[in-house]
Amino acid sequence: MRYAYGVASALLLGGTAFSIATGPVGAQVAQNSPAAMAPRGAPPTFADLAARLQPAVVNISTKQRVPVRTQADPFEEFFRRFGGPDAAPQGPGGQGQGDANPRTRESGSLGSGFIVSPDGYIVTNNHLVVGAGGNGTVDSVTVTLTNRREYPARIIGRDTASDLALLKIEGQNFPYVQWGDSTRARVGDWIVAIGNPYGLGGTVTAGIISALHRGITGVGAYDRYIQTDASINMGNSGGPMFDLNGNVIGINSALISPTGASVGIGLAIPAESAKPVIDSLRRGQRPSRGYLGVGLQPLDENIAESLGLPKDRGEIVRSVQPGEPAARAGIQQGDVILQVNGRDVNPDQTVSYLIANTTVGTRVPVDLIRDGRRQTVTVTVGQRPTEEELARQIGNGGAEEGLTPDNAPVVPANRALGMSLQPLNPQIARALNLPATARGVVITAVEPGSDAAEKGLQRGDLVMSVNRQAVTAPAQVVAAVDAARRAGRTSVLLLVKRGTAPEAFVGVNIGAR
């Protein structure tokens, strides 16, 4: 009886197991059902992998002399004025001779890198070798291998936009590593990071990929990182992130932390983005990136609502550079770009990313919405200017002085978005460092606690348009807000300019009056 019962139980259990594993034909299976899951444990050890890879990972140290700001000696002026015997020697113009040779001190940085060829080419981060203040390069770079041999390194090339640099040490038969395919990486994959945290020397940490295409700034072609929970600290910059096959799938570059120490959010530049840049630097060329010539903003909740569009799908064009590819193709300020070459625009796939990774000279269709109508324009992708040229285009913000002359008409704050407004005139434009061609109304005050204040609008900002309609008088702003309320909208879209900085769109909640 016990035997028969056991057989029956086995048959029942077997049938139950079969039913769970297969289920009815066409039925949906739970994501964590036994049939859908094929779990594998962590590798029993990373030791063999680490031993094979560590010789190709190097420590990088730099040196640079930087000026030191010194406080004036309170007794120096006293002795100089009264001609005491200890008076400092005078230089030209009555200055002490010490002023002609300002004091300097030696500054340095520590980081990581990895050798990518047997003749000594090394990949690292640009921020390790850039000069003080972001200008030029450091005075010297020293590379230390795991066998403690040190080599002076030359900077072959560097790229600010991607934060990558290529170094070279002299010699042959160096241990090196190969690039992997980061496009095949998946969230949950094991990775190994090797670097030089806090200058301690070769250190191995392991973890998993926590996220892919992680953005931390919201702008730029390279704001797409591999996120990991492997311990990444200061000094890991420039070190490699390996998959379990020992291939480089990322370059550890940053961490997010309230303390400056690892809290389990490390970020690496994906190999798919890094390798083309390094290849260009090795050829002695500037990396080629596509360029439209537009300023862009994501569609946040208020901007999207003011346009009647879903949020986080598309980007709005806040400025167009004259004579550049976008302008030549007919793209206008206020257009919302939805697709580039058939690929959707979203927070994980921005216009900057899609265009930067398009071959220069390629003609691509750009789908956009203008005044509620969808249309397609064809753009010939241009060559992205250098970071210095782009910085000159952007300009700086302006001052606030010169507002509200005694005879200027002002709209009370409770009539227009929690702001007081007045027309722009030449005197105010000069005081705010606005271009002579600027048109709009000036914010003279912002109510504390209003949505406009929370969005960062402030006294001195110029409102150029409301819901893409140009305004030159406060009454036009009030009328546009009233029209939006009658249409059932809860926010309006303002185009705002501050000094010489590029204008930007801001969605402001209007609520109920």
XYZ file of C-alpha atoms in Angstrom:
513
model
C 0.000 0.000 0.000
C 2.773 2.366 0.826
C 4.374 1.589 -2.545
C 1.124 2.118 -4.467
C 0.498 5.373 -2.643
C 4.007 6.510 -3.467
C 3.507 5.752 -7.155
C 0.211 7.634 -7.204
C 1.784 10.603 -5.477
C 4.652 10.610 -7.929
C 2.230 10.577 -10.860
C 0.187 13.413 -9.380
C 3.244 15.479 -8.622
C 4.626 14.795 -12.067
C 1.381 15.848 -13.675
C 1.247 18.958 -11.559
C 4.790 19.845 -12.477
C 4.005 19.301 -16.155
C 0.938 21.481 -15.918
C 2.847 24.315 -14.238
C 5.693 24.124 -16.704
C 3.543 24.014 -19.823
C 0.133 25.348 -18.887
C -2.748 25.635 -21.317
C -1.823 26.371 -24.900
C -1.428 30.129 -25.431
C -1.702 31.033 -21.739
C 0.564 33.735 -20.345
C 3.318 32.433 -18.068
C 4.479 34.272 -14.959
C 7.755 36.127 -15.413
C 9.323 34.137 -12.598
C 7.828 30.735 -13.426
C 10.270 27.762 -13.386
C 10.024 27.421 -17.168
C 10.904 31.079 -17.717
C 13.775 31.161 -15.260
C 17.092 29.452 -15.739
C 19.030 30.818 -12.780
C 22.779 30.495 -12.608
C 24.730 31.172 -9.485
C 27.503 33.720 -9.158
C 30.869 32.577 -10.495
C 32.579 30.488 -7.812
C 35.538 32.862 -8.047
C 36.738 35.866 -10.048
C 40.353 35.021 -9.282
C 41.317 33.532 -12.651
C 39.662 36.403 -14.516
C 41.326 39.031 -12.333
C 44.750 37.400 -12.632
C 44.464 37.415 -16.409
C 43.250 41.017 -16.702
C 45.113 42.952 -14.013
C 48.459 43.200 -15.870
C 46.772 45.290 -18.610
C 45.272 47.786 -16.122
C 47.551 50.666 -15.149
C 47.735 53.397 -12.556
C 47.982 56.946 -13.862
C 49.448 59.877 -11.963
C 49.831 63.433 -13.230
C 51.709 66.527 -12.134
C 51.155 70.175 -12.828
C 52.317 73.454 -11.345
C 49.450 75.766 -10.514
C 49.594 79.362 -9.223
C 49.006 79.950 -5.541
C 46.963 82.911 -4.355
C 48.747 84.421 -1.400
C 47.505 86.917 1.141
C 49.390 90.169 1.424
C 51.789 90.478 4.356
C 50.265 93.187 6.616
C 53.752 94.433 7.535
C 55.014 94.619 3.947
C 53.118 97.808 3.103
C 54.167 99.337 6.429
C 57.897 98.801 5.741
C 57.493 99.954 2.143
C 55.764 103.198 3.093
C 58.268 104.121 5.769
C 61.397 102.851 4.008
C 62.446 100.480 6.742
C 65.511 98.291 6.262
C 63.340 95.221 5.743
C 61.297 96.784 2.959
C 60.725 94.395 0.083
C 62.616 95.162 -3.146
C 60.552 97.094 -5.649
C 59.828 95.949 -9.164
C 58.505 97.880 -12.146
C 55.457 99.976 -11.380
C 56.141 99.945 -7.644
C 55.257 96.274 -7.234
C 57.405 93.862 -5.281
C 59.710 91.740 -7.376
C 57.941 88.680 -6.067
C 54.860 89.689 -8.110
C 56.777 89.120 -11.347
C 57.336 85.486 -10.375
C 54.100 84.340 -8.746
C 54.305 81.428 -6.366
C 53.196 78.033 -7.620
C 52.649 74.646 -6.097
C 52.681 71.176 -7.567
C 49.277 69.603 -8.061
C 48.494 66.101 -9.220
C 45.785 63.551 -9.796
C 45.525 59.788 -9.573
C 43.441 57.561 -11.766
C 43.348 54.447 -13.867
C 43.672 53.317 -17.439
C 44.093 50.203 -19.552
C 46.437 49.167 -22.350
C 44.710 48.420 -25.664
C 47.705 47.431 -27.814
C 51.022 45.629 -27.259
C 52.925 48.779 -28.304
C 51.605 50.778 -25.366
C 48.459 52.743 -26.263
C 46.430 53.449 -23.115
C 42.820 54.574 -22.698
C 41.790 56.798 -19.784
C 39.537 59.746 -18.912
C 40.189 63.243 -20.199
C 39.463 64.793 -16.812
C 42.606 63.107 -15.451
C 44.941 64.851 -17.899
C 43.234 68.206 -18.524
C 44.966 71.272 -17.089
C 43.784 73.353 -14.155
C 40.621 75.264 -14.908
C 39.900 73.022 -17.873
C 42.618 74.634 -20.006
C 45.410 72.729 -21.748
C 46.914 69.604 -20.262
C 48.922 68.632 -17.203
C 52.713 68.978 -17.248
C 53.520 65.268 -16.994
C 51.805 61.872 -16.925
C 53.321 58.748 -15.366
C 51.968 55.246 -15.964
C 52.667 52.464 -13.465
C 52.134 48.813 -14.364
C 51.283 46.020 -11.933
C 54.963 45.006 -11.865
C 55.642 48.522 -10.455
C 57.548 49.638 -13.540
C 56.950 53.305 -14.329
C 56.799 54.895 -17.778
C 56.440 58.535 -18.842
C 53.390 58.853 -21.071
C 52.598 61.138 -24.004
C 49.072 62.476 -24.519
C 48.213 61.390 -28.049
C 44.773 62.982 -28.050
C 41.850 63.845 -25.857
C 38.176 64.602 -26.304
C 36.259 66.801 -23.892
C 32.754 65.859 -25.030
C 33.222 62.155 -24.312
C 35.703 62.651 -21.435
C 38.191 60.286 -23.092
C 41.937 60.500 -23.666
C 44.537 58.334 -25.374
C 48.075 58.007 -23.970
C 51.219 56.284 -25.264
C 54.153 54.709 -23.456
C 57.234 53.496 -25.265
C 57.966 49.783 -25.431
C 56.768 46.526 -26.915
C 54.950 43.385 -25.855
C 52.869 45.062 -23.184
C 49.907 43.076 -21.830
C 46.710 44.465 -23.327
C 42.962 43.898 -23.442
C 40.377 44.000 -26.219
C 37.093 45.850 -26.582
C 33.832 44.029 -26.041
C 30.334 44.620 -27.392
C 28.450 46.767 -24.883
C 25.310 46.669 -27.048
C 24.839 43.072 -25.914
C 25.110 43.925 -22.219
C 21.984 43.332 -20.174
C 20.761 44.558 -16.834
C 21.728 41.909 -14.291
C 24.907 40.771 -16.076
C 27.964 40.270 -13.887
C 30.840 42.712 -14.424
C 34.317 43.208 -12.957
C 35.928 46.633 -12.427
C 39.656 47.089 -11.948
C 41.235 50.391 -10.986
C 43.202 52.549 -8.595
C 40.772 53.803 -5.931
C 42.282 56.448 -3.650
C 45.710 55.666 -5.090
C 45.821 52.255 -3.412
C 46.947 50.435 -6.543
C 45.301 47.656 -8.525
C 41.950 46.874 -6.919
C 39.316 44.463 -8.209
C 35.593 44.856 -7.488
C 32.629 42.966 -8.897
C 28.914 43.589 -9.253
C 26.125 43.562 -11.759
C 24.883 45.978 -14.390
C 22.184 47.965 -12.611
C 20.953 49.980 -15.609
C 21.782 50.756 -19.222
C 21.595 54.097 -21.047
C 21.532 55.889 -17.691
C 21.453 59.677 -18.153
C 22.730 61.979 -15.413
C 22.666 65.413 -17.094
C 19.801 65.100 -19.551
C 21.803 66.643 -22.380
C 24.601 65.724 -24.749
C 25.555 62.871 -27.003
C 27.424 60.993 -24.274
C 24.898 61.146 -21.458
C 24.343 57.368 -21.695
C 26.171 55.351 -19.056
C 26.290 51.792 -17.836
C 25.294 51.858 -14.175
C 26.740 49.281 -11.785
C 26.671 48.447 -8.106
C 30.332 47.368 -8.200
C 32.358 49.580 -5.897
C 33.578 52.605 -7.892
C 35.491 55.305 -5.997
C 37.705 58.285 -6.709
C 40.743 56.969 -8.544
C 38.745 54.368 -10.490
C 38.265 56.952 -13.258
C 39.581 55.692 -16.563
C 39.672 52.056 -15.460
C 37.967 49.283 -17.402
C 34.677 47.514 -16.798
C 34.919 43.893 -17.977
C 32.305 41.311 -18.810
C 32.875 37.729 -17.679
C 34.646 36.968 -20.956
C 37.296 39.517 -20.037
C 36.302 42.064 -22.706
C 36.101 45.802 -21.992
C 32.461 46.901 -22.185
C 32.852 50.217 -20.349
C 35.206 52.843 -18.936
C 34.515 53.733 -15.305
C 34.109 57.487 -15.188
C 31.787 58.766 -12.485
C 29.805 57.941 -9.383
C 26.701 59.347 -7.783
C 27.119 59.787 -4.048
C 26.099 62.244 -1.339
C 29.395 61.588 0.442
C 31.906 61.270 -2.394
C 32.424 57.584 -1.573
C 30.813 54.623 -3.279
C 27.171 54.022 -2.388
C 26.602 51.511 -5.161
C 25.947 53.854 -8.087
C 28.935 53.763 -10.421
C 28.828 54.893 -14.041
C 30.851 53.760 -17.045
C 31.084 55.058 -20.609
C 29.859 52.221 -22.869
C 32.423 50.689 -25.213
C 30.086 51.324 -28.147
C 30.528 55.081 -27.553
C 34.173 55.035 -26.484
C 35.808 52.892 -29.154
C 35.040 55.173 -32.162
C 36.447 58.160 -30.246
C 39.626 56.299 -29.298
C 40.054 55.054 -32.879
C 39.837 58.654 -34.156
C 42.348 59.917 -31.577
C 44.743 57.118 -32.507
C 44.564 58.221 -36.167
C 45.335 61.779 -35.072
C 41.867 62.989 -36.030
C 39.191 64.909 -34.205
C 36.233 62.595 -33.496
C 33.523 63.098 -36.104
C 30.049 63.777 -34.721
C 26.848 64.784 -36.378
C 25.430 68.246 -35.710
C 22.098 69.998 -36.272
C 22.734 73.436 -34.818
C 19.790 73.584 -32.420
C 19.256 74.047 -28.712
C 16.888 71.432 -27.286
C 14.785 70.802 -24.204
C 12.973 67.653 -23.071
C 9.199 67.780 -22.851
C 8.594 67.942 -19.128
C 5.086 67.715 -17.727
C 4.221 71.418 -17.946
C 5.729 72.005 -21.393
C 4.020 68.892 -22.749
C 0.661 69.892 -21.262
C 0.879 73.399 -22.676
C 1.380 71.876 -26.140
C -1.200 69.134 -25.687
C 1.427 66.412 -26.151
C 2.478 63.406 -24.044
C 5.492 64.047 -21.838
C 8.886 62.379 -22.274
C 8.303 61.842 -25.987
C 10.195 64.247 -28.190
C 12.238 67.370 -27.541
C 11.359 70.996 -28.178
C 13.656 73.250 -30.200
C 14.451 76.307 -28.081
C 16.940 77.910 -30.477
C 18.205 77.496 -34.035
C 21.690 78.571 -35.116
C 21.522 80.560 -38.377
C 23.182 78.914 -41.348
C 23.508 75.492 -39.689
C 21.895 72.228 -40.926
C 18.643 72.614 -38.971
C 18.092 76.177 -40.193
C 18.827 75.166 -43.789
C 16.294 72.326 -43.500
C 13.599 74.699 -42.218
C 13.463 73.594 -38.568
C 12.079 76.423 -36.434
C 12.116 77.504 -32.833
C 9.248 75.795 -30.990
C 9.172 72.696 -33.207
C 8.897 69.418 -31.307
C 11.160 66.731 -32.801
C 9.585 63.282 -32.426
C 11.780 61.041 -34.593
C 15.197 61.115 -36.233
C 15.709 58.744 -39.143
C 12.770 56.642 -37.974
C 13.990 56.315 -34.378
C 11.819 57.690 -31.581
C 13.137 60.548 -29.458
C 12.801 59.899 -25.719
C 14.863 60.341 -22.528
C 16.933 57.248 -23.350
C 17.461 58.263 -26.970
C 17.821 62.019 -27.297
C 18.133 64.047 -30.491
C 21.727 64.880 -29.537
C 22.590 61.201 -29.216
C 20.893 60.182 -32.467
C 22.432 62.983 -34.521
C 25.907 62.740 -32.963
C 26.031 59.070 -33.938
C 24.945 59.753 -37.525
C 27.613 59.995 -40.215
C 28.396 63.573 -41.224
C 26.876 64.372 -44.604
C 24.030 61.858 -44.266
C 20.538 63.043 -45.252
C 18.058 61.940 -42.588
C 14.305 62.515 -42.172
C 13.274 64.383 -39.038
C 9.638 64.054 -37.925
C 8.321 67.014 -35.952
C 5.179 68.759 -34.777
C 4.677 72.434 -35.583
C 1.553 74.278 -34.447
C -0.199 70.968 -33.813
C 0.568 69.522 -37.261
C 2.977 66.684 -37.887
C 5.438 67.041 -40.740
C 8.774 65.691 -41.957
C 11.852 67.631 -43.033
C 15.104 66.241 -44.429
C 18.330 67.383 -42.800
C 21.867 67.000 -44.088
C 23.852 66.271 -40.923
C 26.794 68.623 -40.343
C 30.081 68.336 -38.429
C 29.839 69.232 -34.762
C 32.040 72.248 -33.865
C 34.636 72.042 -31.125
C 33.596 72.583 -27.517
C 35.341 75.975 -27.562
C 33.320 77.090 -30.589
C 30.090 75.909 -28.995
C 30.922 77.765 -25.761
C 31.359 80.989 -27.738
C 27.938 80.481 -29.297
C 26.213 79.973 -25.948
C 27.376 83.181 -24.250
C 26.652 84.258 -20.678
C 23.794 85.581 -18.632
C 23.123 89.270 -18.066
C 22.533 91.724 -15.259
C 19.271 92.792 -13.683
C 19.742 96.497 -13.108
C 17.702 99.219 -14.786
C 14.203 97.809 -14.397
C 10.960 99.611 -13.817
C 11.480 103.272 -14.703
C 8.977 105.540 -13.011
C 6.888 105.945 -16.180
C 6.851 102.263 -17.237
C 3.435 100.558 -17.276
C 3.496 97.448 -15.094
C 0.983 94.597 -15.082
C 0.251 93.452 -11.512
C 1.550 90.047 -10.545
C -1.880 88.573 -9.919
C -2.882 89.216 -13.511
C -0.166 87.270 -15.288
C 1.301 84.020 -13.989
C 2.356 85.359 -10.608
C 4.686 87.900 -12.260
C 4.778 91.644 -12.761
C 5.617 92.613 -16.332
C 6.604 95.684 -18.301
C 7.477 96.413 -21.932
C 11.073 96.214 -23.085
C 12.753 99.461 -24.130
C 16.312 100.223 -25.291
C 17.436 101.388 -21.844
C 16.223 98.206 -20.140
C 17.688 96.066 -22.928
C 21.126 97.606 -22.388
C 20.873 97.232 -18.623
C 19.957 93.538 -18.991
C 22.696 92.922 -21.567
C 20.107 91.839 -24.115
C 20.800 91.987 -27.847
C 19.467 94.994 -29.721
C 17.125 92.728 -31.683
C 15.442 91.311 -28.557
C 11.661 91.702 -28.347
C 9.315 90.841 -25.488
C 8.197 91.874 -22.015
C 10.419 92.018 -18.950
C 9.680 90.369 -15.610
C 10.001 93.018 -12.897
C 8.936 90.845 -9.954
C 7.950 87.251 -9.239
C 5.584 86.300 -6.437
C 7.290 84.037 -3.875
C 5.688 80.618 -3.852
C 4.230 80.963 -7.349
C 4.796 78.310 -9.981
C 6.859 80.815 -11.954
C 9.189 81.211 -8.965
C 9.447 77.450 -8.556
C 10.385 77.147 -12.234
C 13.305 79.540 -11.687
C 11.926 82.638 -13.417
C 13.294 85.828 -11.920
C 13.411 89.587 -12.150
C 15.122 90.641 -15.365
C 14.066 87.677 -17.494
C 12.589 88.514 -20.899
C 9.380 86.735 -21.952
C 9.530 86.577 -25.752
C 6.435 84.504 -26.519
C 3.476 82.786 -24.903
C 2.241 79.557 -26.475
C 4.523 80.308 -29.441
C 2.874 83.700 -30.045
C 5.277 86.640 -29.847
C 4.471 89.229 -27.175
C 5.674 92.817 -26.863
C 3.189 94.149 -24.306
C 2.049 92.850 -20.918
C -1.580 92.917 -22.096
C -0.726 90.327 -24.723
C 0.573 88.011 -22.019
C -2.630 88.419 -20.029
C -4.720 87.766 -23.133
C -2.756 84.627 -23.966
C -3.191 83.298 -20.421
C -6.937 84.001 -20.531
C -7.204 82.232 -23.906
C -5.403 79.198 -22.514
C -7.760 79.078 -19.536
C -10.816 79.268 -21.801
C -9.379 76.395 -23.840
C -9.137 74.283 -20.677
C -5.334 74.346 -20.499
C -3.658 74.238 -17.089
C -0.308 75.684 -18.209
C 1.192 77.967 -20.829
C 4.496 77.731 -22.689
C 6.803 80.721 -22.267
C 9.921 81.425 -24.303
C 12.307 83.176 -21.918
C 15.694 84.807 -22.430
C 18.182 85.821 -19.740
C 20.978 88.178 -20.795
C 23.108 86.784 -23.599
C 22.301 83.166 -22.756
C 20.179 81.214 -25.254
C 16.446 81.461 -24.805
C 14.606 78.499 -23.273
C 11.036 77.241 -23.010
C 9.357 77.100 -19.602
C 5.941 75.589 -18.906
C 4.166 77.554 -16.165
C 1.039 76.368 -14.399
C -1.826 78.856 -14.639
C -4.410 76.918 -12.618
C -7.753 78.484 -11.984
C -8.050 82.201 -11.479
